[in-house]
Amino acid sequence: MPVTAFAAHRIALSAAAALGALALLTACGADTATTAGSGGRAAATRPSATFNEADVRFAQQMIPHHEQAVDMAELAETRAADPEVKELAATIKSTQAAEIALMRRWLHAWSRPEPSGHDGHAGHPMPGMLSDQQMAELEAASGARFDRLFAQLMIAHHKGAIEMARTEQREGANPEAVKLAKDIERGQQAEIDQMERLLQRL
């Protein structure tokens, strides 16, 4: 994917995530924790002081992984033909943008750096990430071809996220991060099931 193709999207997403994290920190205050809500995968909770390197790695890798999914979902706004594909893409965008903001807040609270680009933690490759060529192919597609390609690529992308989420559930120590990992696995598996059904009729 050319560097400039999604630069504006990433800048806007980073700014929105930063503002969201600032608002959440302000709402929590210095001494008061916020109770997690039952709705949505990225409920606003104050991060626990307990964390380990697996939690840090999970956040540092999942942020750029989610950012690529948001890039893909934004393409559907103008390229998708199927209403269900458009609706699913909008859900993916809003859900994962909220989760990005939450994980950025954790890293800030843990005094750990945010990832730069799509390289993830310490340059380790992340499962399910699309290559530059695949992103360029998706960007060039439209209509029914885009719908099929979007579903195929997003299924692979979601499977990679589930693999990362399962690792966090096994190795993580932070209760909020482990809960998000469980929510990601459950939510993205449901979206995989939906996209597999979509492919049967597209």
mmCIF file of C-alpha atoms in Angstrom:
data_model
loop_
_atom_site.group_PDB
_atom_site.id
_atom_site.type_symbol
_atom_site.label_atom_id
_atom_site.label_comp_id
_atom_site.label_asym_id
_atom_site.label_seq_id
_atom_site.Cartn_x
_atom_site.Cartn_y
_atom_site.Cartn_z
ATOM 1 C CA MET A 1 0.000 0.000 0.000
ATOM 2 C CA PRO A 2 1.488 3.404 -0.905
ATOM 3 C CA VAL A 3 2.375 5.434 2.143
ATOM 4 C CA THR A 4 0.111 8.282 1.074
ATOM 5 C CA ALA A 5 -2.953 6.183 0.254
ATOM 6 C CA PHE A 6 -4.323 6.116 3.773
ATOM 7 C CA ALA A 7 -2.195 8.759 5.499
ATOM 8 C CA ALA A 8 -5.120 11.116 5.942
ATOM 9 C CA HIS A 9 -7.244 8.327 7.438
ATOM 10 C CA ARG A 10 -4.548 7.334 9.907
ATOM 11 C CA ILE A 11 -3.914 10.926 10.980
ATOM 12 C CA ALA A 12 -7.622 11.488 11.545
ATOM 13 C CA LEU A 13 -7.965 8.203 13.405
ATOM 14 C CA SER A 14 -4.974 8.958 15.629
ATOM 15 C CA ALA A 15 -6.350 12.403 16.447
ATOM 16 C CA ALA A 16 -9.778 10.999 17.267
ATOM 17 C CA ALA A 17 -8.265 8.261 19.394
ATOM 18 C CA ALA A 18 -6.128 10.769 21.272
ATOM 19 C CA LEU A 19 -9.125 12.985 21.975
ATOM 20 C CA GLY A 20 -11.147 9.975 23.086
ATOM 21 C CA ALA A 21 -8.403 8.808 25.404
ATOM 22 C CA LEU A 22 -8.051 12.294 26.896
ATOM 23 C CA ALA A 23 -11.780 12.474 27.527
ATOM 24 C CA LEU A 24 -11.769 9.069 29.172
ATOM 25 C CA LEU A 25 -8.856 9.980 31.428
ATOM 26 C CA THR A 26 -10.539 13.222 32.416
ATOM 27 C CA ALA A 27 -13.774 11.415 33.197
ATOM 28 C CA CYS A 28 -12.017 8.840 35.343
ATOM 29 C CA GLY A 29 -10.149 11.442 37.386
ATOM 30 C CA ALA A 30 -7.102 10.870 39.521
ATOM 31 C CA ASP A 31 -8.631 8.583 42.136
ATOM 32 C CA THR A 32 -11.998 7.333 40.837
ATOM 33 C CA ALA A 33 -12.419 4.219 38.699
ATOM 34 C CA THR A 34 -15.221 3.895 36.152
ATOM 35 C CA THR A 35 -17.287 0.728 36.153
ATOM 36 C CA ALA A 36 -17.383 -1.147 32.844
ATOM 37 C CA GLY A 37 -20.665 -0.990 30.960
ATOM 38 C CA SER A 38 -22.319 -4.090 29.577
ATOM 39 C CA GLY A 39 -22.646 -2.785 26.016
ATOM 40 C CA GLY A 40 -19.919 -2.690 23.378
ATOM 41 C CA ARG A 41 -16.516 -4.320 23.274
ATOM 42 C CA ALA A 42 -14.601 -1.202 24.377
ATOM 43 C CA ALA A 43 -16.313 -0.141 27.596
ATOM 44 C CA ALA A 44 -14.583 2.777 29.356
ATOM 45 C CA THR A 45 -12.767 1.292 32.329
ATOM 46 C CA ARG A 46 -9.810 2.613 34.224
ATOM 47 C CA PRO A 47 -6.892 0.268 33.468
ATOM 48 C CA SER A 48 -5.739 -1.955 36.297
ATOM 49 C CA ALA A 49 -2.235 -1.357 37.606
ATOM 50 C CA THR A 50 -1.536 -5.054 37.080
ATOM 51 C CA PHE A 51 -0.050 -5.812 33.675
ATOM 52 C CA ASN A 52 2.765 -7.768 32.068
ATOM 53 C CA GLU A 53 4.674 -7.755 28.810
ATOM 54 C CA ALA A 54 2.030 -9.909 27.138
ATOM 55 C CA ASP A 55 -0.544 -7.165 27.816
ATOM 56 C CA VAL A 56 1.780 -4.507 26.391
ATOM 57 C CA ARG A 57 2.518 -6.620 23.318
ATOM 58 C CA PHE A 58 -1.205 -7.273 22.801
ATOM 59 C CA ALA A 59 -2.020 -3.549 22.781
ATOM 60 C CA GLN A 60 1.014 -2.542 20.717
ATOM 61 C CA GLN A 61 0.236 -5.145 18.058
ATOM 62 C CA MET A 62 -3.551 -4.947 18.058
ATOM 63 C CA ILE A 63 -3.596 -1.161 17.543
ATOM 64 C CA PRO A 64 -1.976 -1.243 14.066
ATOM 65 C CA HIS A 65 -3.864 -4.443 13.253
ATOM 66 C CA HIS A 66 -7.126 -2.627 14.006
ATOM 67 C CA GLU A 67 -5.952 0.451 12.087
ATOM 68 C CA GLN A 68 -5.609 -1.611 8.928
ATOM 69 C CA ALA A 69 -9.114 -3.015 9.416
ATOM 70 C CA VAL A 70 -10.402 0.557 9.717
ATOM 71 C CA ASP A 71 -8.581 1.448 6.479
ATOM 72 C CA MET A 72 -10.287 -1.488 4.769
ATOM 73 C CA ALA A 73 -13.693 -0.586 6.185
ATOM 74 C CA GLU A 74 -13.395 3.011 5.019
ATOM 75 C CA LEU A 75 -12.908 1.814 1.440
ATOM 76 C CA ALA A 76 -16.323 0.161 1.602
ATOM 77 C CA GLU A 77 -18.004 3.532 2.091
ATOM 78 C CA THR A 78 -17.477 4.419 -1.588
ATOM 79 C CA ARG A 79 -16.661 1.089 -3.245
ATOM 80 C CA ALA A 80 -19.068 -1.521 -1.840
ATOM 81 C CA ALA A 81 -22.282 -2.329 -3.694
ATOM 82 C CA ASP A 82 -23.970 -4.696 -1.251
ATOM 83 C CA PRO A 83 -25.858 -2.956 1.604
ATOM 84 C CA GLU A 84 -24.909 -5.681 4.092
ATOM 85 C CA VAL A 85 -21.228 -5.270 3.236
ATOM 86 C CA LYS A 86 -21.512 -1.527 3.788
ATOM 87 C CA GLU A 87 -23.314 -1.996 7.100
ATOM 88 C CA LEU A 88 -20.784 -4.560 8.319
ATOM 89 C CA ALA A 89 -17.875 -2.327 7.307
ATOM 90 C CA ALA A 90 -19.378 0.579 9.252
ATOM 91 C CA THR A 91 -19.717 -1.639 12.326
ATOM 92 C CA ILE A 92 -16.116 -2.817 12.015
ATOM 93 C CA LYS A 93 -14.901 0.762 11.687
ATOM 94 C CA SER A 94 -16.762 2.107 14.721
ATOM 95 C CA THR A 95 -16.020 -0.888 16.948
ATOM 96 C CA GLN A 96 -12.329 -1.097 16.182
ATOM 97 C CA ALA A 97 -11.780 2.677 16.358
ATOM 98 C CA ALA A 98 -13.205 2.606 19.893
ATOM 99 C CA GLU A 99 -10.955 -0.316 20.798
ATOM 100 C CA ILE A 100 -7.922 1.531 19.424
ATOM 101 C CA ALA A 101 -8.697 4.486 21.702
ATOM 102 C CA LEU A 102 -9.045 2.145 24.683
ATOM 103 C CA MET A 103 -5.735 0.387 24.037
ATOM 104 C CA ARG A 104 -3.930 3.690 23.528
ATOM 105 C CA ARG A 105 -5.228 4.739 26.942
ATOM 106 C CA TRP A 106 -3.828 1.575 28.485
ATOM 107 C CA LEU A 107 -0.387 2.150 27.002
ATOM 108 C CA HIS A 108 -0.428 5.720 28.302
ATOM 109 C CA ALA A 109 -1.382 4.517 31.793
ATOM 110 C CA TRP A 110 1.359 1.876 31.664
ATOM 111 C CA SER A 111 3.948 4.413 30.427
ATOM 112 C CA ARG A 112 4.614 2.292 27.361
ATOM 113 C CA PRO A 113 5.050 3.649 23.822
ATOM 114 C CA GLU A 114 2.410 3.428 21.150
ATOM 115 C CA PRO A 115 3.319 1.511 17.980
ATOM 116 C CA SER A 116 4.423 3.371 14.885
ATOM 117 C CA GLY A 117 3.112 2.271 11.507
ATOM 118 C CA HIS A 118 1.950 -1.309 10.899
ATOM 119 C CA ASP A 119 5.075 -3.039 12.209
ATOM 120 C CA GLY A 120 3.681 -3.865 15.632
ATOM 121 C CA HIS A 121 5.675 -4.639 18.762
ATOM 122 C CA ALA A 122 9.430 -4.851 18.198
ATOM 123 C CA GLY A 123 8.914 -5.351 14.469
ATOM 124 C CA HIS A 124 7.250 -8.765 14.840
ATOM 125 C CA PRO A 125 4.835 -9.581 11.988
ATOM 126 C CA MET A 126 1.174 -9.799 12.943
ATOM 127 C CA PRO A 127 -1.084 -12.605 11.711
ATOM 128 C CA GLY A 128 -3.715 -11.694 9.161
ATOM 129 C CA MET A 129 -2.192 -8.368 8.123
ATOM 130 C CA LEU A 130 -2.676 -7.559 4.446
ATOM 131 C CA SER A 131 0.316 -6.925 2.230
ATOM 132 C CA ASP A 132 0.740 -3.649 0.357
ATOM 133 C CA GLN A 133 -0.263 -5.488 -2.824
ATOM 134 C CA GLN A 134 -3.469 -6.818 -1.270
ATOM 135 C CA MET A 135 -4.421 -3.379 0.028
ATOM 136 C CA ALA A 136 -3.763 -1.861 -3.393
ATOM 137 C CA GLU A 137 -5.915 -4.556 -5.011
ATOM 138 C CA LEU A 138 -8.757 -3.839 -2.595
ATOM 139 C CA GLU A 139 -8.451 -0.107 -3.184
ATOM 140 C CA ALA A 140 -8.663 -0.639 -6.955
ATOM 141 C CA ALA A 141 -11.784 -2.820 -6.758
ATOM 142 C CA SER A 142 -15.394 -1.650 -6.791
ATOM 143 C CA GLY A 143 -18.922 -3.011 -6.875
ATOM 144 C CA ALA A 144 -19.478 -6.755 -6.606
ATOM 145 C CA ARG A 145 -15.762 -7.493 -7.003
ATOM 146 C CA PHE A 146 -14.972 -5.241 -4.046
ATOM 147 C CA ASP A 147 -17.672 -6.899 -1.939
ATOM 148 C CA ARG A 148 -16.223 -10.379 -2.497
ATOM 149 C CA LEU A 149 -12.616 -9.300 -2.034
ATOM 150 C CA PHE A 150 -13.436 -7.294 1.085
ATOM 151 C CA ALA A 151 -15.135 -10.292 2.703
ATOM 152 C CA GLN A 152 -12.320 -12.673 1.767
ATOM 153 C CA LEU A 153 -9.556 -10.390 3.028
ATOM 154 C CA MET A 154 -11.404 -9.324 6.169
ATOM 155 C CA ILE A 155 -12.034 -12.957 7.115
ATOM 156 C CA ALA A 156 -8.282 -13.616 6.989
ATOM 157 C CA HIS A 157 -7.627 -10.380 8.880
ATOM 158 C CA HIS A 158 -10.143 -11.294 11.597
ATOM 159 C CA LYS A 159 -8.640 -14.774 11.969
ATOM 160 C CA GLY A 160 -5.289 -13.136 12.661
ATOM 161 C CA ALA A 161 -6.842 -10.900 15.317
ATOM 162 C CA ILE A 162 -8.461 -13.921 16.961
ATOM 163 C CA GLU A 163 -5.085 -15.665 17.092
ATOM 164 C CA MET A 164 -3.594 -12.616 18.826
ATOM 165 C CA ALA A 165 -6.563 -12.392 21.206
ATOM 166 C CA ARG A 166 -6.193 -16.029 22.218
ATOM 167 C CA THR A 167 -2.513 -15.459 23.005
ATOM 168 C CA GLU A 168 -3.481 -12.564 25.281
ATOM 169 C CA GLN A 169 -6.054 -14.717 27.053
ATOM 170 C CA ARG A 170 -3.395 -17.334 27.771
ATOM 171 C CA GLU A 171 -0.525 -15.027 28.699
ATOM 172 C CA GLY A 172 -1.963 -11.662 29.788
ATOM 173 C CA ALA A 173 -2.264 -10.454 33.386
ATOM 174 C CA ASN A 174 -4.333 -7.280 33.011
ATOM 175 C CA PRO A 175 -8.033 -8.097 33.557
ATOM 176 C CA GLU A 176 -9.288 -5.383 31.194
ATOM 177 C CA ALA A 177 -6.938 -6.474 28.409
ATOM 178 C CA VAL A 178 -7.880 -10.127 28.838
ATOM 179 C CA LYS A 179 -11.574 -9.193 28.760
ATOM 180 C CA LEU A 180 -11.096 -7.184 25.568
ATOM 181 C CA ALA A 181 -9.270 -10.147 24.039
ATOM 182 C CA LYS A 182 -12.255 -12.373 24.845
ATOM 183 C CA ASP A 183 -14.643 -9.797 23.378
ATOM 184 C CA ILE A 184 -12.526 -9.498 20.215
ATOM 185 C CA GLU A 185 -12.512 -13.262 19.735
ATOM 186 C CA ARG A 186 -16.273 -13.522 20.221
ATOM 187 C CA GLY A 187 -17.177 -10.457 18.155
ATOM 188 C CA GLN A 188 -14.840 -11.100 15.247
ATOM 189 C CA GLN A 189 -15.799 -14.778 15.034
ATOM 190 C CA ALA A 190 -19.425 -13.673 14.668
ATOM 191 C CA GLU A 191 -18.358 -11.299 11.871
ATOM 192 C CA ILE A 192 -16.400 -14.108 10.179
ATOM 193 C CA ASP A 193 -19.526 -16.260 10.251
ATOM 194 C CA GLN A 194 -21.519 -13.403 8.722
ATOM 195 C CA MET A 195 -18.958 -12.819 5.964
ATOM 196 C CA GLU A 196 -18.802 -16.520 5.118
ATOM 197 C CA ARG A 197 -22.575 -16.463 4.646
ATOM 198 C CA LEU A 198 -22.222 -13.315 2.558
ATOM 199 C CA LEU A 199 -19.733 -14.998 0.231
ATOM 200 C CA GLN A 200 -22.256 -17.742 -0.504
ATOM 201 C CA ARG A 201 -24.567 -15.234 -2.179
ATOM 202 C CA LEU A 202 -22.175 -12.566 -3.532
#
